[in-house]
Short mmCIF file of C-alpha atoms in Angstrom, two decimals:
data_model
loop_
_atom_site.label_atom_id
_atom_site.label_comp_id
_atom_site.label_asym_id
_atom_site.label_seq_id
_atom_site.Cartn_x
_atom_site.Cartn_y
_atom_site.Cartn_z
CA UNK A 1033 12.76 -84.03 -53.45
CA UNK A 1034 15.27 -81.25 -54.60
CA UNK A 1035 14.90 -77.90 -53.87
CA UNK A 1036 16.74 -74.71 -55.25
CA UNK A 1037 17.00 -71.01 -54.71
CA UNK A 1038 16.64 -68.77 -57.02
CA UNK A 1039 16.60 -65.00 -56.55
CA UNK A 1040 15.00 -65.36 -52.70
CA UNK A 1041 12.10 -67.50 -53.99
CA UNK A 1042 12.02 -71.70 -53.32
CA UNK A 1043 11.21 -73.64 -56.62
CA UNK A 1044 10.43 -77.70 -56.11
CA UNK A 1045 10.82 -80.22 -58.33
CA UNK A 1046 8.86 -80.20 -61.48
CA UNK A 1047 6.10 -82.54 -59.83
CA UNK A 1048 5.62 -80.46 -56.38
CA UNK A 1049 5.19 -76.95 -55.37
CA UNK A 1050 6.55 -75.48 -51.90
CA UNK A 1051 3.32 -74.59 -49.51
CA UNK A 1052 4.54 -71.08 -47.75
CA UNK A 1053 1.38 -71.75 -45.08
CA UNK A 1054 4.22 -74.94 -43.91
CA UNK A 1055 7.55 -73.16 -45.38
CA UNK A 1056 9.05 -76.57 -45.57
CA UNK A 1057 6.59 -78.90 -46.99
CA UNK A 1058 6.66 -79.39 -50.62
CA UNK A 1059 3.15 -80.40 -52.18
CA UNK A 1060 2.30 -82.05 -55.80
CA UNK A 1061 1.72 -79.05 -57.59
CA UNK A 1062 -1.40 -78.63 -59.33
CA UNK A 1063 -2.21 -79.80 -62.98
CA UNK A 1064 -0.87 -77.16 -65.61
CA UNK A 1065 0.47 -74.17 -64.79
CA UNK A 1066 -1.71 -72.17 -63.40
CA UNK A 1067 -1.77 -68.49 -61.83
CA UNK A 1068 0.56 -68.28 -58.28
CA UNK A 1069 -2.31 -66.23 -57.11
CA UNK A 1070 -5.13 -68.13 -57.56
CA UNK A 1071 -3.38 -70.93 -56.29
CA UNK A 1072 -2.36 -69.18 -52.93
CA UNK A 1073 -6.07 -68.62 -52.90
CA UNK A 1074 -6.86 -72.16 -52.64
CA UNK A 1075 -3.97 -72.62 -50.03
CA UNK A 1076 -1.21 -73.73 -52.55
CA UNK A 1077 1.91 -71.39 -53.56
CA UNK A 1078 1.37 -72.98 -57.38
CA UNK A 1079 5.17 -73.10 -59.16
CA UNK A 1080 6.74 -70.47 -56.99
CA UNK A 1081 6.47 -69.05 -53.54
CA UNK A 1082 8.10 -66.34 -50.97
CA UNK A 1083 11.06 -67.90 -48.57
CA UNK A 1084 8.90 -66.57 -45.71
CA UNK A 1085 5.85 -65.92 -45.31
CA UNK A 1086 6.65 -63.13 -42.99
CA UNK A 1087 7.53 -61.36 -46.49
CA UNK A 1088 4.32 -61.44 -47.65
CA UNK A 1089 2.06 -60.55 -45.41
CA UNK A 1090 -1.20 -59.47 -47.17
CA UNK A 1091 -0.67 -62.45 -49.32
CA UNK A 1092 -1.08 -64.92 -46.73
CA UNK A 1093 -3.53 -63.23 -44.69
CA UNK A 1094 -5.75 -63.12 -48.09
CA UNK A 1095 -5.20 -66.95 -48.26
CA UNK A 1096 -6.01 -67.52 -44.51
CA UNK A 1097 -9.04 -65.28 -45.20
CA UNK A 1098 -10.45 -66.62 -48.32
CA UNK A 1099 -11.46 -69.78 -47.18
CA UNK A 1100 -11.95 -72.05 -50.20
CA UNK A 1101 -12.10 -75.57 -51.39
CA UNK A 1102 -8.82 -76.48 -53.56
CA UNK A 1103 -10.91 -78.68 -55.62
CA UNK A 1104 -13.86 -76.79 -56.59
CA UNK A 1105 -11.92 -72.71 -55.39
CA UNK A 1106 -14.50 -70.56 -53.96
CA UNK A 1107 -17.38 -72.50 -54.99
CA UNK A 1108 -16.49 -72.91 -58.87
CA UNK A 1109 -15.07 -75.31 -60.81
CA UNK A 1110 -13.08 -73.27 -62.86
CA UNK A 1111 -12.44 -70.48 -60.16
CA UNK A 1112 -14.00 -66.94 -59.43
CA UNK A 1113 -11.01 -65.25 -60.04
CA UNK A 1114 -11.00 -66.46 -63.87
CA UNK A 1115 -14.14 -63.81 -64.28
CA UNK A 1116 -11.70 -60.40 -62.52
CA UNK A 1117 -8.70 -59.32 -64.39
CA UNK A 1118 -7.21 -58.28 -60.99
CA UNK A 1119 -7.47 -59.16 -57.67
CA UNK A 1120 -8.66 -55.65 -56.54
CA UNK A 1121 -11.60 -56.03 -59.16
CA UNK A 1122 -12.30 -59.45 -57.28
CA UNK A 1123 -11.97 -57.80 -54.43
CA UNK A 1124 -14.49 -54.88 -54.63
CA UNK A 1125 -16.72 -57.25 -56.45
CA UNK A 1126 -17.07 -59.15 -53.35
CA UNK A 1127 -17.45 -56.02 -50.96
CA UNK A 1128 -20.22 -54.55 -53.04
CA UNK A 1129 -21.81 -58.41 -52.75
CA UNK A 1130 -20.94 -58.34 -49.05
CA UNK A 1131 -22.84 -54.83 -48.64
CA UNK A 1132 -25.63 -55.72 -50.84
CA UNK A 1133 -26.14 -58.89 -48.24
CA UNK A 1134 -26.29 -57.05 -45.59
CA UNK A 1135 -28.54 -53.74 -46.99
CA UNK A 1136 -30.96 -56.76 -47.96
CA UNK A 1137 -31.06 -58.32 -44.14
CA UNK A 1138 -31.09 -54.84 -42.67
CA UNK A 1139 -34.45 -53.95 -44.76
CA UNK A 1140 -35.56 -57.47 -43.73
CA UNK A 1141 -35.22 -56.87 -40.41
CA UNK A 1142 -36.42 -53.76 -40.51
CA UNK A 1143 -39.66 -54.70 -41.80
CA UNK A 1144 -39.99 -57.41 -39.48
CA UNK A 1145 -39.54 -54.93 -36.53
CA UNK A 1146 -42.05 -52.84 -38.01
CA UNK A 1147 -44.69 -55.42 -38.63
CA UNK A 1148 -44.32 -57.08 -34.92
CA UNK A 1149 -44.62 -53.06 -33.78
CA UNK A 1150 -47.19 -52.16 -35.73
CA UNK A 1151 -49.41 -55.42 -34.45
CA UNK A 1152 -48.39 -54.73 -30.61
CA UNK A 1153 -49.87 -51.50 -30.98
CA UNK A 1154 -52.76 -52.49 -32.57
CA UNK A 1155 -53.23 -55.17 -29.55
CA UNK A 1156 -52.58 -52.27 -27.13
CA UNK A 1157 -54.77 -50.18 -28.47
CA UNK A 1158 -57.68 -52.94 -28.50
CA UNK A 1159 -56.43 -54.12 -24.66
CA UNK A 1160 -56.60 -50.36 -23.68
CA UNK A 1161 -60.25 -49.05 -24.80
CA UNK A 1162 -62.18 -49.17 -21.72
CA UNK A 1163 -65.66 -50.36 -21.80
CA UNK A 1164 -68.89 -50.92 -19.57
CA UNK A 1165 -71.32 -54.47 -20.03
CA UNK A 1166 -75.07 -53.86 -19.34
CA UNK A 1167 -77.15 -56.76 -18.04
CA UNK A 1168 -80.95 -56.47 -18.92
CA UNK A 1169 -83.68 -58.07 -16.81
CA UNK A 1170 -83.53 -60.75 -20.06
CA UNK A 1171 -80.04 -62.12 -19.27
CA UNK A 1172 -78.80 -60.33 -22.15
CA UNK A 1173 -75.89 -57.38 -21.98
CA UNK A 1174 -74.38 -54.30 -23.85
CA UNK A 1175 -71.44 -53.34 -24.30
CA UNK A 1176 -70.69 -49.89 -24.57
CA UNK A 1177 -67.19 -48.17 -25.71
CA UNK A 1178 -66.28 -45.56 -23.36
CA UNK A 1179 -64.77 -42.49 -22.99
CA UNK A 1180 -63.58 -41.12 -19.64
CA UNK A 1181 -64.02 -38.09 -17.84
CA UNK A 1182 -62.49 -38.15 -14.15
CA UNK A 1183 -61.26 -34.46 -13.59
CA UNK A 1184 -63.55 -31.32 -13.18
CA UNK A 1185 -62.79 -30.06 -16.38
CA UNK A 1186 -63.46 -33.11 -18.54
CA UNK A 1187 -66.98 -34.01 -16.49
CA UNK A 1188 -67.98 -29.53 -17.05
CA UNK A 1189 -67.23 -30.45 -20.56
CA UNK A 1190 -68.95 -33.60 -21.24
CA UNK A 1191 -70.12 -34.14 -24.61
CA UNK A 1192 -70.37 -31.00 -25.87
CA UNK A 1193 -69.98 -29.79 -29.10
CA UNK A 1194 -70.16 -33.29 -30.52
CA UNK A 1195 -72.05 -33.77 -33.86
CA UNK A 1196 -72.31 -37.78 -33.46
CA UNK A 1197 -71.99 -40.69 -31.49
CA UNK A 1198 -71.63 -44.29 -32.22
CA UNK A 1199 -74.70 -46.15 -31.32
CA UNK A 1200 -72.73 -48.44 -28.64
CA UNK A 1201 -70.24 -45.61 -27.45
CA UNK A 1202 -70.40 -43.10 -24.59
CA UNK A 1203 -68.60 -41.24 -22.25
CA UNK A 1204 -68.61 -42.39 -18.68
CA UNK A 1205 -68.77 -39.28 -15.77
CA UNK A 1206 -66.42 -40.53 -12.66
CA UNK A 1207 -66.96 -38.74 -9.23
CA UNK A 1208 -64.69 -39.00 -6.44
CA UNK A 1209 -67.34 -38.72 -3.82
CA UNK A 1210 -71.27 -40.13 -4.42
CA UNK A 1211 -73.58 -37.86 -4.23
CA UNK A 1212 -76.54 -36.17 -6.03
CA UNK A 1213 -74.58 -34.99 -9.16
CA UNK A 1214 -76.20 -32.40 -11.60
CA UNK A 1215 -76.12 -32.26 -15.20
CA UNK A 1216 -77.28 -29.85 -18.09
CA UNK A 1217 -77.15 -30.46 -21.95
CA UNK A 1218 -75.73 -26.54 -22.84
CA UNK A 1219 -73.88 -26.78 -26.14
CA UNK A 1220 -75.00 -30.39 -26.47
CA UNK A 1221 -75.99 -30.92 -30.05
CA UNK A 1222 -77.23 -34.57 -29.70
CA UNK A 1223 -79.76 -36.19 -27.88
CA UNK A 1224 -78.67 -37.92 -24.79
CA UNK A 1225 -79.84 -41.06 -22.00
CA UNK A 1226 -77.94 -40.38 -18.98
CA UNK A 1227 -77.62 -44.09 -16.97
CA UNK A 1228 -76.92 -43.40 -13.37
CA UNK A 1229 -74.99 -45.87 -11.47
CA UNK A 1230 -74.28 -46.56 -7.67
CA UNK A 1231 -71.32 -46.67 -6.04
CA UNK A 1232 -71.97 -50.82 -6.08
CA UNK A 1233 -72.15 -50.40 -10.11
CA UNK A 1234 -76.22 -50.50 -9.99
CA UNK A 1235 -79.07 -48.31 -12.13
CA UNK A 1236 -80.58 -46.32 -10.07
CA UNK A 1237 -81.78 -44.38 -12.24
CA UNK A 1238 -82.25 -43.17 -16.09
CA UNK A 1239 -82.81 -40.07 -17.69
CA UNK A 1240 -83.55 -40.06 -21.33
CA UNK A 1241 -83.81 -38.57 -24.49
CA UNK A 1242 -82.62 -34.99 -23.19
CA UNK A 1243 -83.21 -32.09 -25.06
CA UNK A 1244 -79.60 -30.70 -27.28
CA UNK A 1245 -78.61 -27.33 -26.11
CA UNK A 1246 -81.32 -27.24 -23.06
CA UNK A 1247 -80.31 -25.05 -20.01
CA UNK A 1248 -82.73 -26.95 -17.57
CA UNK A 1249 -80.77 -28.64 -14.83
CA UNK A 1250 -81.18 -31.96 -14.48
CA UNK A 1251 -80.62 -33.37 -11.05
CA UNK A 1252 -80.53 -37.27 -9.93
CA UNK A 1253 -82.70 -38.00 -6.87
CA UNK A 1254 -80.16 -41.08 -5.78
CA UNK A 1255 -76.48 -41.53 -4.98
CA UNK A 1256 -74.64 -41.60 -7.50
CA UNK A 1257 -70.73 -42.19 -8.25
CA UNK A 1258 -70.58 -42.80 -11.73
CA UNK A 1259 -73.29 -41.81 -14.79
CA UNK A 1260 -72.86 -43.27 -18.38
CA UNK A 1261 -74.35 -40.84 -21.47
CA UNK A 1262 -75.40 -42.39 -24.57
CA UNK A 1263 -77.41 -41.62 -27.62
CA UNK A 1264 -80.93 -40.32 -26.91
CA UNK A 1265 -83.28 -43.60 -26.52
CA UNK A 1266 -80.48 -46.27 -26.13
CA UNK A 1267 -82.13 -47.59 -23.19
CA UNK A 1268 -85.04 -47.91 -24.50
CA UNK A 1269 -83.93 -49.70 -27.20
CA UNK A 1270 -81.92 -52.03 -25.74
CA UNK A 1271 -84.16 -52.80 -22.95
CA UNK A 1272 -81.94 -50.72 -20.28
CA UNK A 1273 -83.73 -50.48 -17.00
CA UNK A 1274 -83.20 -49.51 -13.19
CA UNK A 1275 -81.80 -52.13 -10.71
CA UNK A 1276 -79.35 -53.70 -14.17
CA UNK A 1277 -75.96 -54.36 -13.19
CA UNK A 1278 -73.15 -53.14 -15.12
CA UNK A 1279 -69.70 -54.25 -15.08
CA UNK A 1280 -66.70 -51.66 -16.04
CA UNK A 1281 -63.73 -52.73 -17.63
CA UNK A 1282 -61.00 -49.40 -17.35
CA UNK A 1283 -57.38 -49.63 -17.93
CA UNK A 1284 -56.30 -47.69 -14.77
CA UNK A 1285 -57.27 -46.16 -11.57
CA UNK A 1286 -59.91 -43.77 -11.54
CA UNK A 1287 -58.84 -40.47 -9.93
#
């Protein structure tokens, strides 16, 4: 196979090309005469090609870069490159492809991150609402949604002020000593059933239907460590009556 030089470029003979990727290895050159670029794109030099590749370095990096298939070049039959006039215009083509990938994942992702947060919350939130179960003398039980008060200033403050209350929801009064705790229903606006519970978790006793905004004290005649206030006549309702057991479910230690 004869080779010539001609102005610092290798030319082979008229049925092979020289590959610059293996300097000295002539290969068939492709059918027709086609673009040296596009050619060194699918990892041929085409007609003509540098002595070394040292001289050319973007070229061949762009080649070892673009990896394509020299039958069907970057996917197409006819070649990508046919549809740029330039190889910068193929070039930014595929970065604005490349960053319109990724802006696509990143949104997908983000949405995904968002959705798994949003549902962990939601569990949490669920998990975390504390709650006491009632047992009636008829086997039966109620559960009521609680809110806590475990300091001084939340038990002094209680209820007060509320306009409403959800029929199974109440606030549950936490003591750090038992004892014979006292109550009053000053700027109470609701009707109330106060269900006092022993330190074993036990009614021992009820007070009910309590007059809104009443300054009478209102004083429990057992030990107490914990009392649970509900709407006015829940017990009642629900069959609620001393010696029931009740089971509380809290998320932490009470103080």
């Amino acid at each position: 196979m004869k080779r010539a030089l001609l102005s610092g470029w290798h030319t082979c003979g008229s049925d092979a090309s020289y590959n610059p990727v293996y300097q000295d290895v002539c290969v068939p050159r492709p059918a027709g005469r086609t673009p040296v670029l596009r050619h060194l794109l699918q990892g041929q030099a085409g007609y003509i090609s540098p002595v070394k590749k040292q001289e050319f370095p973007f070229l061949i990096s762009l080649m070892e870069s673009i990896r394509v298939d020299p039958v069907h070049p970057l996917g197409r039959s006819q070649g990508t490159l046919n549809r740029y006039k330039n190889i910068d215009t193929y070039l930014l083509a595929n970065t604005r492809s490349q960053y319109f990938l990724m802006s696509v994942s990143i949104v997908i992702v983000l949405i995904l991150s968002l959705s798994i947060a949003l549902f962990l919350a939601f569990r949490l939130f669920h998990a975390a609402q504390p709650y006491a179960l009632i047992f009636n003398q008829n086997g039966e039980y109620r559960k009521i949604d609680l809110k806590i008060a475990d300091t001084p200033k939340k038990r002094a403050y209680g209820l007060m002020h509320q306009k409403d209350l959800s029929e199974n929801a109440g606030m549950l009064f936490v003591f750090s000593k038992p004892g014979k705790h006292t109550f009053w229903m000053k700027d109470t606006l609701i009707p109330l059933d106060m269900i006092i519970l022993s330190p074993e978790l036990q009614i021992v006793d009820i007070k009910t239907n309590l007059t809104p905004q009443s300054k009478e004290i209102i004083i429990s005649h057992e030990i107490s460590a914990y009392v649970i206030e509900v709407n006015g006549g829940y017990c009642d309702r629900n069959r609620i009556a001393i010696g029931d057991p009740v089971s509380l479910h809290l998320t932490r230690t009470l103080q």
